[in-house]
mmCIF file of C-alpha atoms in Angstrom:
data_model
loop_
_atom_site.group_PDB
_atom_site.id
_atom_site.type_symbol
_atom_site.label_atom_id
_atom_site.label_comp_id
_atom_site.label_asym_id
_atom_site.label_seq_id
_atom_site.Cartn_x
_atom_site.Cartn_y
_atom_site.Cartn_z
ATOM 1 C CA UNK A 26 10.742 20.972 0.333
ATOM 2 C CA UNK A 27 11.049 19.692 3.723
ATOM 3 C CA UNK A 28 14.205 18.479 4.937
ATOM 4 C CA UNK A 29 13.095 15.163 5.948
ATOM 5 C CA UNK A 30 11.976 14.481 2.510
ATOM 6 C CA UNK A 31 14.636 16.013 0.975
ATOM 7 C CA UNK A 32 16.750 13.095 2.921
ATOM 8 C CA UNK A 33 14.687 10.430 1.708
ATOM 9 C CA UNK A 34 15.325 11.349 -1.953
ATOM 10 C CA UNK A 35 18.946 12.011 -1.403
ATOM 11 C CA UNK A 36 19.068 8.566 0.044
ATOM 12 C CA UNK A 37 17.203 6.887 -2.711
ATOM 13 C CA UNK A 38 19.569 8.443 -5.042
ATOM 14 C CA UNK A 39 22.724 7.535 -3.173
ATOM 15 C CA UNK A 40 20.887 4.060 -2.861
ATOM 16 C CA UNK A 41 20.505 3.525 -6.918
ATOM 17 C CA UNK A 42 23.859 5.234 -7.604
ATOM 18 C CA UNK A 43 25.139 1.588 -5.352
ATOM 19 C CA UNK A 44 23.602 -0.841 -6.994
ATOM 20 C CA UNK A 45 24.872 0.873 -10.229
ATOM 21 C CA UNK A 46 21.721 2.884 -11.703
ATOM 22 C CA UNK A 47 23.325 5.922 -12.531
ATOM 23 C CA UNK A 48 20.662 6.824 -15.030
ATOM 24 C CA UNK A 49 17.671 6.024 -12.135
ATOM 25 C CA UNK A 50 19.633 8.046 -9.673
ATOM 26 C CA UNK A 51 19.671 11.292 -11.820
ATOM 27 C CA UNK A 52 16.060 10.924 -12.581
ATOM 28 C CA UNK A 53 15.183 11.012 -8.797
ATOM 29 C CA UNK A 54 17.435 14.391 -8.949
ATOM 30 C CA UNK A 55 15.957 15.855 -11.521
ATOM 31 C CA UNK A 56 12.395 14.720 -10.475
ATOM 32 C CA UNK A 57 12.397 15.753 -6.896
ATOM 33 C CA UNK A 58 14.654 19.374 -7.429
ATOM 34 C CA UNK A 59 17.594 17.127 -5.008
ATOM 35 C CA UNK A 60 20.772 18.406 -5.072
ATOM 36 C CA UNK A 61 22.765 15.633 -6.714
ATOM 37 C CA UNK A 62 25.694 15.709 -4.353
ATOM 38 C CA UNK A 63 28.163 12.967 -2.735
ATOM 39 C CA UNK A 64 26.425 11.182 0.277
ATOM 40 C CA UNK A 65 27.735 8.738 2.553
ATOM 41 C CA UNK A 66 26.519 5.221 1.183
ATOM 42 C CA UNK A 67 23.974 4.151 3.845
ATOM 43 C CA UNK A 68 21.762 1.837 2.043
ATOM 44 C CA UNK A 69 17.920 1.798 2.352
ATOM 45 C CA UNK A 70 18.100 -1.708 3.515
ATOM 46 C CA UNK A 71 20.451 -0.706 6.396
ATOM 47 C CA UNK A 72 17.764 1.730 7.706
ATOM 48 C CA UNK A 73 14.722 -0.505 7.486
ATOM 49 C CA UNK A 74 16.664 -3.320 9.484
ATOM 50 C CA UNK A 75 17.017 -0.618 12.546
ATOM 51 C CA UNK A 76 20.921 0.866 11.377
ATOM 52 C CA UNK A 77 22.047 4.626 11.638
ATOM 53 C CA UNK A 78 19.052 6.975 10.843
ATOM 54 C CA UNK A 79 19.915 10.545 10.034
ATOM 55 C CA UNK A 80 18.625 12.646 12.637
ATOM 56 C CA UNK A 81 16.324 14.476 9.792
ATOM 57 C CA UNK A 82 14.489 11.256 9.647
ATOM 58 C CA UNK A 83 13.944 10.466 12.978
ATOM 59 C CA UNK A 84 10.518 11.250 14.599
ATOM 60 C CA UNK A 85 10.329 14.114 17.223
ATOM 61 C CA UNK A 86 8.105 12.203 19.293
ATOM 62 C CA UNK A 87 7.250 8.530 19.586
ATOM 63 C CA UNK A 88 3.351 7.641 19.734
ATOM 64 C CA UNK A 89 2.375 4.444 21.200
ATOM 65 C CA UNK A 90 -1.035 2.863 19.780
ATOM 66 C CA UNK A 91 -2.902 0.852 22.460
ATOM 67 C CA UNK A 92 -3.483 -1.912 20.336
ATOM 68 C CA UNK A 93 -4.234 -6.462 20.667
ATOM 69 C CA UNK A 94 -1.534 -8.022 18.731
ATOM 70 C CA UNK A 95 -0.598 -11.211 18.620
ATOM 71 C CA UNK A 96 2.630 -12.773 18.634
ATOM 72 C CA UNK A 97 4.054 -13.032 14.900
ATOM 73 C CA UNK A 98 1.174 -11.045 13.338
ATOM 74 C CA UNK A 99 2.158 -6.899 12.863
ATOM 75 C CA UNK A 100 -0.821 -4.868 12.708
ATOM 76 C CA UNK A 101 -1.800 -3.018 9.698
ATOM 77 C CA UNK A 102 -2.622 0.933 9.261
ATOM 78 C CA UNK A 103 -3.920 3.684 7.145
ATOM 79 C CA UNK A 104 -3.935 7.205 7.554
ATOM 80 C CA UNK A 105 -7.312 8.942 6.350
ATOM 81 C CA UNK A 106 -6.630 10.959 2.612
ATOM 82 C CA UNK A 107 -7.245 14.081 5.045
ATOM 83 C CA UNK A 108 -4.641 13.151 7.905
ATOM 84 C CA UNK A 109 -7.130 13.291 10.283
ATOM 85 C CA UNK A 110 -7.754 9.441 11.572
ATOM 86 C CA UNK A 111 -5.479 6.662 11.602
ATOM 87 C CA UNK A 112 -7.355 3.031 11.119
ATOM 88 C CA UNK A 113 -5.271 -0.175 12.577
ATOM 89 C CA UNK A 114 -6.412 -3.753 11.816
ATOM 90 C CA UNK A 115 -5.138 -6.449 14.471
ATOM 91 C CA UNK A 116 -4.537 -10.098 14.391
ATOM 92 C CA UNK A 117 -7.836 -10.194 16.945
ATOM 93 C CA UNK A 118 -10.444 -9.263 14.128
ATOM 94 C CA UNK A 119 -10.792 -5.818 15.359
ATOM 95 C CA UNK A 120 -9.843 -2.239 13.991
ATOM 96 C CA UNK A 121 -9.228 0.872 16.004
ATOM 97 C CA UNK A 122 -9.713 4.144 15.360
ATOM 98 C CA UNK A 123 -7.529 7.458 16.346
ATOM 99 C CA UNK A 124 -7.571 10.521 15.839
ATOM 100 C CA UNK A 125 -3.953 12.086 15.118
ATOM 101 C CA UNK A 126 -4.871 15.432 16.892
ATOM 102 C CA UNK A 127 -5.519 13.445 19.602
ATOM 103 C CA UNK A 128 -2.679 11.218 19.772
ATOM 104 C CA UNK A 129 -0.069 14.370 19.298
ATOM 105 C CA UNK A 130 -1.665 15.620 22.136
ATOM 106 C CA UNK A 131 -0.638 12.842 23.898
ATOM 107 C CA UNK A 132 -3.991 10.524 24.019
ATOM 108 C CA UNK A 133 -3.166 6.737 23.944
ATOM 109 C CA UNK A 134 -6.821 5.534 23.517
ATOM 110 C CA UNK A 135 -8.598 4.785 20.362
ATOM 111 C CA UNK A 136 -12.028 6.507 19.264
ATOM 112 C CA UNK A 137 -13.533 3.431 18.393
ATOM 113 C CA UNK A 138 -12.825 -0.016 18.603
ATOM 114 C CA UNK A 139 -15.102 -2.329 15.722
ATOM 115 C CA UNK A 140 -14.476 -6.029 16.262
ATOM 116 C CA UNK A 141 -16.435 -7.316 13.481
ATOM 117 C CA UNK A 142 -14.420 -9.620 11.648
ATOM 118 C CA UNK A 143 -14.108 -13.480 13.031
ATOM 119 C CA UNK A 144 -10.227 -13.643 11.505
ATOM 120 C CA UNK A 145 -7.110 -11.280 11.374
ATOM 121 C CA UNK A 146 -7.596 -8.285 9.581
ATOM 122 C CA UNK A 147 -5.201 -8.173 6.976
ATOM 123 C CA UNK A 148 -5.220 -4.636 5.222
ATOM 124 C CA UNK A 149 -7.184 -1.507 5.764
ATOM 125 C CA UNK A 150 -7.817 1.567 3.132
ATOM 126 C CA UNK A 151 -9.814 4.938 3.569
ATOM 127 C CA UNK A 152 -12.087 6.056 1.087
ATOM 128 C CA UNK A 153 -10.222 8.535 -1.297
ATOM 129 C CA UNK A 154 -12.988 11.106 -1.637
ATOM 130 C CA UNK A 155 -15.513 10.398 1.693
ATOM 131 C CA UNK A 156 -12.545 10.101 3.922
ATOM 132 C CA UNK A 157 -14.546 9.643 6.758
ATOM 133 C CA UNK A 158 -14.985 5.723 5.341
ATOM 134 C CA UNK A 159 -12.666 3.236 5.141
ATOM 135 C CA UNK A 160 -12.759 -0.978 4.399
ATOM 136 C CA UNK A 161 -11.326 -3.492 5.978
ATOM 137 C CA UNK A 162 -9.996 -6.711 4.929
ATOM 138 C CA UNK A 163 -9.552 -9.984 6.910
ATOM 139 C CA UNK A 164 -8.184 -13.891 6.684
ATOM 140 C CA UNK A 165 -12.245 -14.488 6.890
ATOM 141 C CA UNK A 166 -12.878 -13.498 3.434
ATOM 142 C CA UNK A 167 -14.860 -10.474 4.331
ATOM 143 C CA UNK A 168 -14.989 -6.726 3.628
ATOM 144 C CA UNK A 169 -16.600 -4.220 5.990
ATOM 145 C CA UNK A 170 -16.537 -0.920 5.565
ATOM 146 C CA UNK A 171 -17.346 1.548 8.301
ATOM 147 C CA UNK A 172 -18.725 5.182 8.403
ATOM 148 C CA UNK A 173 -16.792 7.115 11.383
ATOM 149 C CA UNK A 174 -18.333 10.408 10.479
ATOM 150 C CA UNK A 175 -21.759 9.347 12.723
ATOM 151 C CA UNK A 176 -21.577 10.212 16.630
ATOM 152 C CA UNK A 177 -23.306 6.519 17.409
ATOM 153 C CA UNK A 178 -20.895 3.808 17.441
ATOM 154 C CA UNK A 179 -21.746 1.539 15.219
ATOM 155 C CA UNK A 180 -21.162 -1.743 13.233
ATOM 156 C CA UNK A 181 -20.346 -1.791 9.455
ATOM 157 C CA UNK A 182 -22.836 0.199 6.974
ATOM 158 C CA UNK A 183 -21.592 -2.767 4.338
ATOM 159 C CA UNK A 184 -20.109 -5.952 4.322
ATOM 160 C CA UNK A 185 -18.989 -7.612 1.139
ATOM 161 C CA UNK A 186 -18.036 -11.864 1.526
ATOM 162 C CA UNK A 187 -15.302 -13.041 -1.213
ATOM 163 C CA UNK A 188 -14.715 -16.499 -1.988
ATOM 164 C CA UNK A 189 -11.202 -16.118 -0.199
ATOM 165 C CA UNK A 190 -9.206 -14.527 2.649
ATOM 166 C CA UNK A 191 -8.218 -10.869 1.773
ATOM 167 C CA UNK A 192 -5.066 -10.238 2.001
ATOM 168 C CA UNK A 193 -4.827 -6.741 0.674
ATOM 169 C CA UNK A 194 -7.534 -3.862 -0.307
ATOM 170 C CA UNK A 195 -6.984 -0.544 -2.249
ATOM 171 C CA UNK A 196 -9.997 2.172 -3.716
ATOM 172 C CA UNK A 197 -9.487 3.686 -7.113
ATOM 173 C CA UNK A 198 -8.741 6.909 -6.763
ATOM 174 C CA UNK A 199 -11.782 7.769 -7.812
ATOM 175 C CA UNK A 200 -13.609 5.787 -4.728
ATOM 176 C CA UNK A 201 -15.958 3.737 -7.563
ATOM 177 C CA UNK A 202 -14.140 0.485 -7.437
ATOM 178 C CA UNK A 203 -12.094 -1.682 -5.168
ATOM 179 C CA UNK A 204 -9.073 -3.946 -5.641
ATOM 180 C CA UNK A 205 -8.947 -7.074 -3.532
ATOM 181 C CA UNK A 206 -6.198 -9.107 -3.469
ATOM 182 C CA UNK A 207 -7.002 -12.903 -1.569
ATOM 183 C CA UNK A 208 -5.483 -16.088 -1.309
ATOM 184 C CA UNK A 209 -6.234 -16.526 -5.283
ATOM 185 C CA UNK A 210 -4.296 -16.074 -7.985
ATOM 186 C CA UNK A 211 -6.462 -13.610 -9.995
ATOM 187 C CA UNK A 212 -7.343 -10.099 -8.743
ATOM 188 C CA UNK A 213 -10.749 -9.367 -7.674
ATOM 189 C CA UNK A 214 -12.034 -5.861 -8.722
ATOM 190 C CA UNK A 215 -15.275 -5.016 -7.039
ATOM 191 C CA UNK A 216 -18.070 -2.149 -8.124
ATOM 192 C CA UNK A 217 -18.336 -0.350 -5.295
ATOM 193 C CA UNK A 218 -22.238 -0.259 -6.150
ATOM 194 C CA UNK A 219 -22.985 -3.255 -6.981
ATOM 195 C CA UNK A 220 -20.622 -5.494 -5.041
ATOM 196 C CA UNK A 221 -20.157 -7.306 -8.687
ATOM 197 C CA UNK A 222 -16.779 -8.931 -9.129
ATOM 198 C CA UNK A 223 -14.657 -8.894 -12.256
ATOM 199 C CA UNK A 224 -11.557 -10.610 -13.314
ATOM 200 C CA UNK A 225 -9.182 -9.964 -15.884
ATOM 201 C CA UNK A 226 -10.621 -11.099 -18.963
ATOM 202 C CA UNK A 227 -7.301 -13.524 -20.116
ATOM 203 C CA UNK A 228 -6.966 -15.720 -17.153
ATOM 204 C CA UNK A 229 -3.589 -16.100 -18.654
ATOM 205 C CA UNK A 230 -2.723 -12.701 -17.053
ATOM 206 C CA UNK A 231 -3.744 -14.028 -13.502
ATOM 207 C CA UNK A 232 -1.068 -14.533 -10.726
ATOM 208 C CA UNK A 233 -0.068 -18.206 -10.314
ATOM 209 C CA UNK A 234 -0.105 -17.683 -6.306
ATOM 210 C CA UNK A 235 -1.839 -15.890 -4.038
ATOM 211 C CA UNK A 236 -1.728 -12.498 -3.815
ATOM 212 C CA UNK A 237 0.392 -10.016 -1.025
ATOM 213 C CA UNK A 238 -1.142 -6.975 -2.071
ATOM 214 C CA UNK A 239 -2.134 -4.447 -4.898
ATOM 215 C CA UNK A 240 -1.915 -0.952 -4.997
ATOM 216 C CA UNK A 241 -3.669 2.183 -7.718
ATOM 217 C CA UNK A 242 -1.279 4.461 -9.012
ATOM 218 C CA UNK A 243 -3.024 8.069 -8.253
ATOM 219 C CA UNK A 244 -4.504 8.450 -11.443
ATOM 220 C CA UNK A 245 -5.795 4.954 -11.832
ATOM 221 C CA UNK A 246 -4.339 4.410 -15.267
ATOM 222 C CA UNK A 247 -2.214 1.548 -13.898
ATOM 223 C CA UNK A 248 -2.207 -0.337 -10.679
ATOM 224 C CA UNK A 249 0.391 -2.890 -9.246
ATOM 225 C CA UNK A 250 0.072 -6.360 -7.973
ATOM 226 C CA UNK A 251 2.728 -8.810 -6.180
ATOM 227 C CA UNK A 252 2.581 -12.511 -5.413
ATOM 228 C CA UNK A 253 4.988 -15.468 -4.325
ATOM 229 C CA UNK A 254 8.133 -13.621 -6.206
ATOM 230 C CA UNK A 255 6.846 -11.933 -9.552
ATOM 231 C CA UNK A 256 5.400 -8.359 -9.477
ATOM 232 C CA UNK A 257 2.985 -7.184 -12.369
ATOM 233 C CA UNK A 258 2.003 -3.999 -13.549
ATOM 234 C CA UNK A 259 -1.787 -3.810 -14.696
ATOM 235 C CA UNK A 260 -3.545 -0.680 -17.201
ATOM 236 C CA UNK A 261 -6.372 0.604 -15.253
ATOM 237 C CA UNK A 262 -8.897 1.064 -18.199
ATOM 238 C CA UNK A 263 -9.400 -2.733 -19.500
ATOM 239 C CA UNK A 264 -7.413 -4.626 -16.082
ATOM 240 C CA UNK A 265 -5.330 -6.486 -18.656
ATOM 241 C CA UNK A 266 -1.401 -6.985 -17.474
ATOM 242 C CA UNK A 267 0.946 -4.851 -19.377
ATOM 243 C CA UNK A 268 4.650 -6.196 -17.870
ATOM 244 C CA UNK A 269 5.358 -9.508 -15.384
ATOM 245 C CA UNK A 270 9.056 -9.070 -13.384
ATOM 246 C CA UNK A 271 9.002 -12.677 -12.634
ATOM 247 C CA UNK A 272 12.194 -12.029 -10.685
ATOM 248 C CA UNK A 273 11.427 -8.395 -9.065
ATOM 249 C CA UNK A 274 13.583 -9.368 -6.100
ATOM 250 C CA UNK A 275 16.243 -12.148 -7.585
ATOM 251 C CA UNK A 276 13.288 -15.310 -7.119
ATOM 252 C CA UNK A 277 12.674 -14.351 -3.338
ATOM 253 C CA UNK A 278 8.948 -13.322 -2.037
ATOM 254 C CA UNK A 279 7.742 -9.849 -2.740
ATOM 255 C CA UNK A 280 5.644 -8.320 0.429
ATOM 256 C CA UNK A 281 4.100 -5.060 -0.999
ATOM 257 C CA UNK A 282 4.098 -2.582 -4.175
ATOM 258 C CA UNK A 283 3.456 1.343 -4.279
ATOM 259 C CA UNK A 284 3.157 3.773 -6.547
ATOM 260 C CA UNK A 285 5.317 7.352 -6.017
ATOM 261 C CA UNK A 286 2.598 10.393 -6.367
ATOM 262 C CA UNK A 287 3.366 11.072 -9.826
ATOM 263 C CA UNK A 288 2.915 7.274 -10.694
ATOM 264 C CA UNK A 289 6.229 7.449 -12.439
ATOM 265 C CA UNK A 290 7.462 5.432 -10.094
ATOM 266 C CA UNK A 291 7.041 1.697 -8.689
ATOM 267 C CA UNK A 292 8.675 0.811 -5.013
ATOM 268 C CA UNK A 293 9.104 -3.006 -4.061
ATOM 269 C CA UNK A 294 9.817 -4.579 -1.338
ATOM 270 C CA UNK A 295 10.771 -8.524 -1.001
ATOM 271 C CA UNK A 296 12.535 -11.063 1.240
ATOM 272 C CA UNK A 297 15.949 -10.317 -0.123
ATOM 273 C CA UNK A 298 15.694 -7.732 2.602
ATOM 274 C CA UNK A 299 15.642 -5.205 -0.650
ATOM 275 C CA UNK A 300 13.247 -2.122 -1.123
ATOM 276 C CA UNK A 301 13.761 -1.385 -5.187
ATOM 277 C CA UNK A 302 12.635 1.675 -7.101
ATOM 278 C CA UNK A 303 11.758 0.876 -10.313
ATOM 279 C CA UNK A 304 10.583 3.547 -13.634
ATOM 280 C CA UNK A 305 7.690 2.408 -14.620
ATOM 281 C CA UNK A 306 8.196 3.358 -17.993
ATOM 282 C CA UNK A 307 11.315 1.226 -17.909
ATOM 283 C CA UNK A 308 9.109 -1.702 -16.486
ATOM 284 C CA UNK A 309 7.728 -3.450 -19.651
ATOM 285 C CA UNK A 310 12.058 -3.543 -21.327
ATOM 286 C CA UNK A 311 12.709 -4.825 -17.793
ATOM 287 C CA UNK A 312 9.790 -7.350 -17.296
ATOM 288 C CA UNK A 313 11.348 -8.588 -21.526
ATOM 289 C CA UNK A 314 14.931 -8.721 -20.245
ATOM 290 C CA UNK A 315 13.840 -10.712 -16.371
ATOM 291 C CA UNK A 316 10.986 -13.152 -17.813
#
C-alpha cells in the first residue's frame, strides 16, 4: 500500500477514535490492513482548513491549471476512469481539457477549451466505460456531453435540457444511466438512450430542497444524495430511499457525498466544517436513531 494512503487511513482512524467511534475506527484497520497504532490527534477538519499536513501527504509538485474563474465560484474537476484527462468546469460556461501527461511535464495549457453552456458549469463526470466522454452540468439546466477521443475540435455530440439548473451529475457505473441532481427536490435519473427521465416512484422519498449532489456507489446497488442538511441513501435497483440522516452534520448544510471503493463506506461533508465517515450498513439504525 502506498504510504500516502496508508496516512490517510491512519488519519481517518485516529479521526473516529476522537469523536469516540472506537468500533468505526477498528473497522477502517481491519478494512484497509492499517496498523492500528497511537497517532498524534490531527483532525481531518484541521487539514482541509490549510493546518499541518504530514509530509506523506503533501504533493511533490504543484500544477497550476490555466483556468477563468470568477470571484466566489471554485471550479469543478474530474479525472478520466483511465487517469489520462482531467475535465474542469468554470463559473464562465466553459470546460477545459488536460491531459495529465502533459501537465506533469510541465504544460500549463489546456487541450481543448468547449464554451458551450450560457451559465456556470456546476459538476462534470467522465464516462465510466468510454472514458474518452464525459457530461457536463451547468446553472442553465443543460447537459452536454463531449467526445475528446476525435482529432477535430468540436462542440457537444449531445445535449440533454432539464427543467432545472444542474447542480451535480454522476454515470452508473455501468455508463447506461445518469443521476442529475438540480435545483429540485426529487432526483432526476436519465436513460442514457433515450434521454427519458424518471423519478422515484413515492414522491414521499423526494428531497424537500434542492439538491448539492449525488453520487453511485461502484456497484450501483446504492447511490447517495444530499440537500439543505439531510443526506439519503437510495437502492440502485427500484431508486426508492432506504435511510434519511436528517441531521448528517448536527442541522448544518451538507456540500457533497461519496462512496469508498468497496461501497462500504459513505463520506460527508457539511458546513459544520466536518468531513464524517459513516458504515453504510450502520446507516439505516443511524438514519432511526437521527430522524
Amino acid at each position: 500500500m502506498a504510504l500516502a494512503e496508508t496516512s490517510i487511513h491512519r488519519l481517518i482512524e485516529a479521526q473516529l477514535h476522537d469523536e469516540g467511534y472506537p468500533g468505526l475506527a477498528q473497522a477502517v484497520a481491519s478494512a484497509t490492513g492499517t496498523p492500528s497504532t497511537s497517532l498524534p490527534r490531527l483532525p481531518l477538519s484541521s487539514i482541509l482548513a490549510g493546518g499541518d499536513v504530514p509530509e506523506s501527504l503533501k504533493p511533490r509538485k504543484g500544477y497550476t491549471l490555466k483556468c477563468a474563474v470568477t470571484v466566489g465560484q471554485k471550479p469543478v474537476a474530474r479525472f478520466s476512469g483511465d487517469g489520462r484527462h482531467l475535465a474542469v468546469g468554470t463559473a464562465d460556461g466553459a470546460v477545459q481539457l488536460f491531459d495529465w501527461e502533459s501537465l506533469a511535464r510541465g504544460s500549463e495549457g489546456a487541450l481543448r477549451r468547449y464554451a458551450d453552456h450560457a451559465s456556470a458549469v456546476n459538476d462534470v463526470d467522465f464516462h465510466p466505460i468510454r472514458s474518452t466522454e464525459f457530461c457536463s452540468a451547468s446553472e442553465d439546466a443543460t447537459l452536454h456531453f463531449y467526445d475528446t477521443a476525435s482529432n477535430e475540435f468540436l462542440g457537444p455530440s449531445r445535449t440533454c435540457t432539464d427543467t432545472h439548473p444542474a447542480r451535480s451529475v454522476a454515470f452508473h457505473p455501468q455508463g447506461d444511466h445518469l443521476l442529475v441532481g438540480t435545483t429540485h427536490a426529487a432526483l432526476h435519473l436519465y436513460d442514457m438512450a433515450t434521454f427519458r427521465c424518471f423519478l422515484a416512484a413515492d414522491a414521499s422519498h423526494h428531497h424537500r430542497a434542492a439538491i448539492t449532489d449525488a453520487r453511485w456507489a461502484s456497484d450501483g446497488s446504492l447511490f447517495a444524495s444530499c440537500a439543505a442538511a439531510e443526506v439519503k441513501l437510495w437502492q440502485g435497483h427500484n431508486f426508492a430511499c432506504c435511510a434519511t440522516l436528517s441531521r448528517a452534520h448536527g442541522g448544518t448544510p451538507v456540500g457533497s457525498v461519496n462512496f469508498s471503493k468497496s461501497a462500504r463506506y459513505l463520506i460527508t461533508s457539511g458546513a459544520d466544517s466536518a468531513v464524517k465517515l459513516w458504515d453504510v450498513r450502520m446507516v439505516r439504525d443511524l438514519a432511526a436513531e437521527m430522524g
